[in-house]
PDB file of C-alpha atoms in Angstrom:
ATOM      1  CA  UNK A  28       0.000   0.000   0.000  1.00 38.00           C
ATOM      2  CA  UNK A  29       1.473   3.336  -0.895  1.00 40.00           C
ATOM      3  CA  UNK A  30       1.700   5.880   1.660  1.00 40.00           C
ATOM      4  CA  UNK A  31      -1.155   9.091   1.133  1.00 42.00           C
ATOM      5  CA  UNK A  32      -0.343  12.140  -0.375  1.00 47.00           C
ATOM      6  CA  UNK A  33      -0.565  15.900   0.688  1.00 47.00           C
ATOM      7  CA  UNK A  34      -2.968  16.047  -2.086  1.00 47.00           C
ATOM      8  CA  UNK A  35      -5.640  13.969  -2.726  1.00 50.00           C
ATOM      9  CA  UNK A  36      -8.771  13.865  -4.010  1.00 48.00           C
ATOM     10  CA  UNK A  37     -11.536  14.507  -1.705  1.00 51.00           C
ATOM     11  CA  UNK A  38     -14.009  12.544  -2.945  1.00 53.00           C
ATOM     12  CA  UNK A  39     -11.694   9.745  -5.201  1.00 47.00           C
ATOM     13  CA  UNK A  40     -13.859   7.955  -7.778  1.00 49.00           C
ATOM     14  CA  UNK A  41     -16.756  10.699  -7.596  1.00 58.00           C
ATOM     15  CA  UNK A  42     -17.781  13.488  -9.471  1.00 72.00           C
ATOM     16  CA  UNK A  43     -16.393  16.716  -7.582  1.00 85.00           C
ATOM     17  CA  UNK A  44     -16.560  20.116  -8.752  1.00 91.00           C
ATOM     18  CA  UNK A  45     -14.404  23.373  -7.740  1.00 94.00           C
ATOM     19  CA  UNK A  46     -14.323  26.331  -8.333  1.00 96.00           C
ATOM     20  CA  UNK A  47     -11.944  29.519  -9.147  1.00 97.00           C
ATOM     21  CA  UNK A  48     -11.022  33.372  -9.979  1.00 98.00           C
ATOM     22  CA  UNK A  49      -9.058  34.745 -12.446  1.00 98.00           C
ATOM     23  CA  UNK A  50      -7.232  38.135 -12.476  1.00 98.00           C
ATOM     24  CA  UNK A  51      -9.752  39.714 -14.563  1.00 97.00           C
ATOM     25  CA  UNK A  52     -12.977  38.420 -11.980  1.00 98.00           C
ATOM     26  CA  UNK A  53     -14.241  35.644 -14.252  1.00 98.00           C
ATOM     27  CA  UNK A  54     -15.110  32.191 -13.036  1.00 97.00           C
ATOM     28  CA  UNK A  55     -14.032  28.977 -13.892  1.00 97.00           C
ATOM     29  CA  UNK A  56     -15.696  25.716 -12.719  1.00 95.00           C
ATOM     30  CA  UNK A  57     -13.829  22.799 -12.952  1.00 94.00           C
ATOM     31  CA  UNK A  58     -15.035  18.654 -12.945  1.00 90.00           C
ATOM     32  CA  UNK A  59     -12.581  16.694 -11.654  1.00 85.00           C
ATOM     33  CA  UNK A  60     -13.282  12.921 -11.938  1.00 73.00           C
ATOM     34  CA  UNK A  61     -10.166  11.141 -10.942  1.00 75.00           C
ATOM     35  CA  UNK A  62      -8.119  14.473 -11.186  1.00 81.00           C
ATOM     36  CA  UNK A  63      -6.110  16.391  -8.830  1.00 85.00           C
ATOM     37  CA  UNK A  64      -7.904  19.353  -6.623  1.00 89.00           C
ATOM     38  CA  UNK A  65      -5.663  22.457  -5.032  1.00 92.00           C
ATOM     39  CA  UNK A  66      -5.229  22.242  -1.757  1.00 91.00           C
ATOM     40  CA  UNK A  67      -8.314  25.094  -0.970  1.00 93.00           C
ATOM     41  CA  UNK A  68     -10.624  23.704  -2.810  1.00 92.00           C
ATOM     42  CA  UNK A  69      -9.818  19.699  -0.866  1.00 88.00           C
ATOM     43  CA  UNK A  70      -9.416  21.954   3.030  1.00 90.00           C
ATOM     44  CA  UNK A  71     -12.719  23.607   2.106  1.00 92.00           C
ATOM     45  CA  UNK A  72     -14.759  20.824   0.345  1.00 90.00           C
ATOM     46  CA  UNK A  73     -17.729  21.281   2.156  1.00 91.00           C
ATOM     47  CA  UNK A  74     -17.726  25.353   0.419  1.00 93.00           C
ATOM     48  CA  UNK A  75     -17.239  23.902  -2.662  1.00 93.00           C
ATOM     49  CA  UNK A  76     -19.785  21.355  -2.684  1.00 91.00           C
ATOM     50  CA  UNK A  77     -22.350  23.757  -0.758  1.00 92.00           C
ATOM     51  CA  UNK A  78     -21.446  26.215  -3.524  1.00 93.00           C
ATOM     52  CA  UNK A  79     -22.038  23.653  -6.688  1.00 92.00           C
ATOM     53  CA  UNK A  80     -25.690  22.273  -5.195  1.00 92.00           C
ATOM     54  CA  UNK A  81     -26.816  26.649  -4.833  1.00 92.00           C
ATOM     55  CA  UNK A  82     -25.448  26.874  -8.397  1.00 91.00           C
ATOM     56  CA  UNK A  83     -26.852  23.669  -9.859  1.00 90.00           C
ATOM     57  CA  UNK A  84     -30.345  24.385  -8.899  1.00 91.00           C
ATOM     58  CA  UNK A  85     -30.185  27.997 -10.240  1.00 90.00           C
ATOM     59  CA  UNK A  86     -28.282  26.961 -13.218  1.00 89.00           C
ATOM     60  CA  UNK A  87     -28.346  23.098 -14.651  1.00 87.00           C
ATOM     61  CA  UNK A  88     -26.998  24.379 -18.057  1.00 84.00           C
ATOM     62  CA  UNK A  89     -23.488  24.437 -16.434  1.00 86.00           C
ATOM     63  CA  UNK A  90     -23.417  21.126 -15.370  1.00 81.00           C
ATOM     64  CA  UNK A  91     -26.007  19.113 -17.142  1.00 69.00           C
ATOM     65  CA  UNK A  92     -24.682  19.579 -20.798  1.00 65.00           C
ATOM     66  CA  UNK A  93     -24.365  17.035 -23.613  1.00 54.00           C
ATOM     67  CA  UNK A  94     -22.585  17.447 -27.003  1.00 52.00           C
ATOM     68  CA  UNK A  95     -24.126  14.271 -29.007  1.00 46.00           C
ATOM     69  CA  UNK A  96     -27.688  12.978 -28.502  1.00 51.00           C
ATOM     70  CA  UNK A  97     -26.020   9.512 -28.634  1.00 54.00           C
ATOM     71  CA  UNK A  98     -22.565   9.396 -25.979  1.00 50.00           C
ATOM     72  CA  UNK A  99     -20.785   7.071 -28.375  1.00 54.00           C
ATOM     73  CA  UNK A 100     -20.471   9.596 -30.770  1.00 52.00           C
ATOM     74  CA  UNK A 101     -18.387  12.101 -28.579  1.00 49.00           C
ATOM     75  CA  UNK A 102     -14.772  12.525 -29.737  1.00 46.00           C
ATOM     76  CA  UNK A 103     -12.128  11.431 -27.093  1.00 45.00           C
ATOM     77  CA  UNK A 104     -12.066  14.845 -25.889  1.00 46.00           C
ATOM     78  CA  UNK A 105     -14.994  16.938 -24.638  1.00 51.00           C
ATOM     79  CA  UNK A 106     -17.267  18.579 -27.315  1.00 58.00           C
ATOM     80  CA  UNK A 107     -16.777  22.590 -26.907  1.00 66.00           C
ATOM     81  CA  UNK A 108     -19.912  24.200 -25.581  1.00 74.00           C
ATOM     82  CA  UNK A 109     -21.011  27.793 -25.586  1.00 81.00           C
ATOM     83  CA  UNK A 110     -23.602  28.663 -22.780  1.00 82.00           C
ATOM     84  CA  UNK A 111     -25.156  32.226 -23.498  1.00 88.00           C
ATOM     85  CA  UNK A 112     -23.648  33.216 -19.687  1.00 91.00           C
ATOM     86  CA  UNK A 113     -21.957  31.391 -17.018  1.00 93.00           C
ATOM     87  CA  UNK A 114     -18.566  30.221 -15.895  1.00 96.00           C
ATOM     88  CA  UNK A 115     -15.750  28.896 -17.950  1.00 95.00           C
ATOM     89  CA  UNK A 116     -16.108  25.151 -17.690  1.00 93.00           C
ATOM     90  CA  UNK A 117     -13.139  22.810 -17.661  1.00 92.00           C
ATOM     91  CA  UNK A 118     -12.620  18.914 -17.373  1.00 88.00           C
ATOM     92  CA  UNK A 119      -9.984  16.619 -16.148  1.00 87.00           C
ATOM     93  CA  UNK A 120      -8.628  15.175 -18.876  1.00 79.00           C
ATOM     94  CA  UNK A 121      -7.165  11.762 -17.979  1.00 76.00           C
ATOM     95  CA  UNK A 122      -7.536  10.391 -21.347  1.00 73.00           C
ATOM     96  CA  UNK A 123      -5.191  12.259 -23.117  1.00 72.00           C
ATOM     97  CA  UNK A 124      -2.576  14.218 -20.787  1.00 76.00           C
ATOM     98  CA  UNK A 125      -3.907  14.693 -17.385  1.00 81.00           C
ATOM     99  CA  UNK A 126      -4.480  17.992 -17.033  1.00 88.00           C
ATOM    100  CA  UNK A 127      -7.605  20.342 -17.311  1.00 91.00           C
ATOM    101  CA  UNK A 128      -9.272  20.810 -20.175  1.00 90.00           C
ATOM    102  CA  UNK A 129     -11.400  24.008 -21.418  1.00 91.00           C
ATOM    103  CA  UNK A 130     -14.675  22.983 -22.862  1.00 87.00           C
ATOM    104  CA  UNK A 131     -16.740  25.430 -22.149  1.00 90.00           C
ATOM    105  CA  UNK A 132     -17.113  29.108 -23.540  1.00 93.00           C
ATOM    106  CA  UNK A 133     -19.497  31.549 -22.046  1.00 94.00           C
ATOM    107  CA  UNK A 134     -20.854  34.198 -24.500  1.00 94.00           C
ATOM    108  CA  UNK A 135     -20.631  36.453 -21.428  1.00 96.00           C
ATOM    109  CA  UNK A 136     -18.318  34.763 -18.882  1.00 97.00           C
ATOM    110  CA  UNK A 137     -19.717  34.945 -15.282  1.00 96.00           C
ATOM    111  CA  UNK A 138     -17.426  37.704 -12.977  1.00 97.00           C
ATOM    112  CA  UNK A 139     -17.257  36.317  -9.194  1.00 97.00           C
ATOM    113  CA  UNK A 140     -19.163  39.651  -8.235  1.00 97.00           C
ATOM    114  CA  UNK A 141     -22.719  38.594  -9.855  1.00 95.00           C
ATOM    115  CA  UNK A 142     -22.143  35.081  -8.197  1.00 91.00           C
ATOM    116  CA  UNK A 143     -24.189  34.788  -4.517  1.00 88.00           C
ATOM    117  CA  UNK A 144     -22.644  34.167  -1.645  1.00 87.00           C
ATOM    118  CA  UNK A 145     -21.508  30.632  -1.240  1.00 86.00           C
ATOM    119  CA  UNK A 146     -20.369  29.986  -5.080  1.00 89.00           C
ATOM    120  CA  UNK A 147     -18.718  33.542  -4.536  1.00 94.00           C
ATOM    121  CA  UNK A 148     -16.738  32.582  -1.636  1.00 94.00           C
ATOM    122  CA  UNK A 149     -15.939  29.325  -2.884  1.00 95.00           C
ATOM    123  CA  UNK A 150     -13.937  30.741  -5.975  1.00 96.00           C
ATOM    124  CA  UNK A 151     -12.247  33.090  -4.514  1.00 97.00           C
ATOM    125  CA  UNK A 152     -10.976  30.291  -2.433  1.00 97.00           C
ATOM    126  CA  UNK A 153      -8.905  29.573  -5.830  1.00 97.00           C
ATOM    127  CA  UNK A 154      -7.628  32.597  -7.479  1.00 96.00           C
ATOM    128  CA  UNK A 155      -5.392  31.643 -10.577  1.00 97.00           C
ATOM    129  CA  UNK A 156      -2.712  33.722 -12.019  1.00 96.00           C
ATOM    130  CA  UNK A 157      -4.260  33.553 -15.848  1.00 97.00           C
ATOM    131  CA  UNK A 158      -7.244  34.806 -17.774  1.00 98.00           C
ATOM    132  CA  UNK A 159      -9.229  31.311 -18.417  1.00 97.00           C
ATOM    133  CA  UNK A 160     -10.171  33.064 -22.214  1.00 95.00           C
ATOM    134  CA  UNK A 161      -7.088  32.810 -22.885  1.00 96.00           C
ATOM    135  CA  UNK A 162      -6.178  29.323 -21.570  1.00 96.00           C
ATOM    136  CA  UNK A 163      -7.668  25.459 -23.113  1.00 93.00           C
ATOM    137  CA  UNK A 164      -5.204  23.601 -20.625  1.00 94.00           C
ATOM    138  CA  UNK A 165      -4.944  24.064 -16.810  1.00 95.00           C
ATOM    139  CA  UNK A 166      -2.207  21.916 -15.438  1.00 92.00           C
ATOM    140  CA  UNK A 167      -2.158  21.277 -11.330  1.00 91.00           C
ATOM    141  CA  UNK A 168       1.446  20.557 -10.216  1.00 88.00           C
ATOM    142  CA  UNK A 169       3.703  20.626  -7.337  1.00 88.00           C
ATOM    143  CA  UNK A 170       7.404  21.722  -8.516  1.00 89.00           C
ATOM    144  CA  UNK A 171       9.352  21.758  -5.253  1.00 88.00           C
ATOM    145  CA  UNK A 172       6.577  20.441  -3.423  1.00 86.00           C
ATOM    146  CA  UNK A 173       4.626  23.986  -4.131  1.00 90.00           C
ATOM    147  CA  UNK A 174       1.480  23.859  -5.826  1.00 91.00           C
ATOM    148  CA  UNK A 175       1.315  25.506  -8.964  1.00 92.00           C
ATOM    149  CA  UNK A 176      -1.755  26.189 -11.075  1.00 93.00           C
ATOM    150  CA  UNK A 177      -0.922  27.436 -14.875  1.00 95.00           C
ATOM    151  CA  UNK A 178      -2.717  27.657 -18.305  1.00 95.00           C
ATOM    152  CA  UNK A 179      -1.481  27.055 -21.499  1.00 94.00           C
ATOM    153  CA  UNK A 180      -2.753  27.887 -24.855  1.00 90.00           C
TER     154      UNK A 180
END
């Protein structure tokens, strides 16, 4: 048995979702299935969770989506989706290279200041150093045993 990491997954084998901030105010949401978590969003699990169960039942379009009427048709990758407003959505993407993926593209991106007050605190729990428009991959690593969140292009 291998000993437990700093940084697991709070809820391995289950669908958990956290959230973030970038520089510019806009939110990301993020579905990790398997995939690392930073450390705020795994110490404060219970704000994240509390914070995706307000937002689902206001808005199911960010989480309830589907690209093909029939699942085998889906490409390997996640189909891109553009809700008319919400958060930037991104996947763990264990598939191909294990790292975040950006699938989703608001029309007009949420900014952390419309958000209420548990989804609002929850992001700002994870403030990133990039603008998610400008990002497709988010990579979650620990150089020098510091966590590191960065977007790439």
């Amino acid at each position: 048995m291998t000993a437990p990491s700093t940084f697991v997954h709070p809820c391995w084998g289950l669908q958990v979702h956290w959230w973030a901030v970038d520089p510019s105010g806009q939110v990301g949401l993020f579905s990790s299935a398997f995939g690392p978590v930073p450390t705020a969003a795994h110490t404060h699990e219970a704000t994240m969770h509390e914070a995706t169960v307000q937002a689902r039942a206001r808005h199911p379009e960010w989480f309830d989506w589907i690209c093909h009427d029939d699942p085998d048709e889906c490409p390997e990758t996640h189909c891109p989706v553009t809700p008319d407003y919400g958060p930037y959505l991104f996947t763990w993407d264990e598939e191909t290279d294990d790292r975040y993926t950006r699938f989703g593209i608001p029309k007009r991106p949420l900014l952390v200041s419309e958000l209420p007050g548990r989804p609002a605190a929850a992001a700002r729990l994870v403030e990133v150093g990039f603008r998610f428009e400008r990002v497709v991959r988010v990579d979650l690593s620990y150089p020098e045993g510091r966590e590191l969140l960065s977007g790439s292009a």
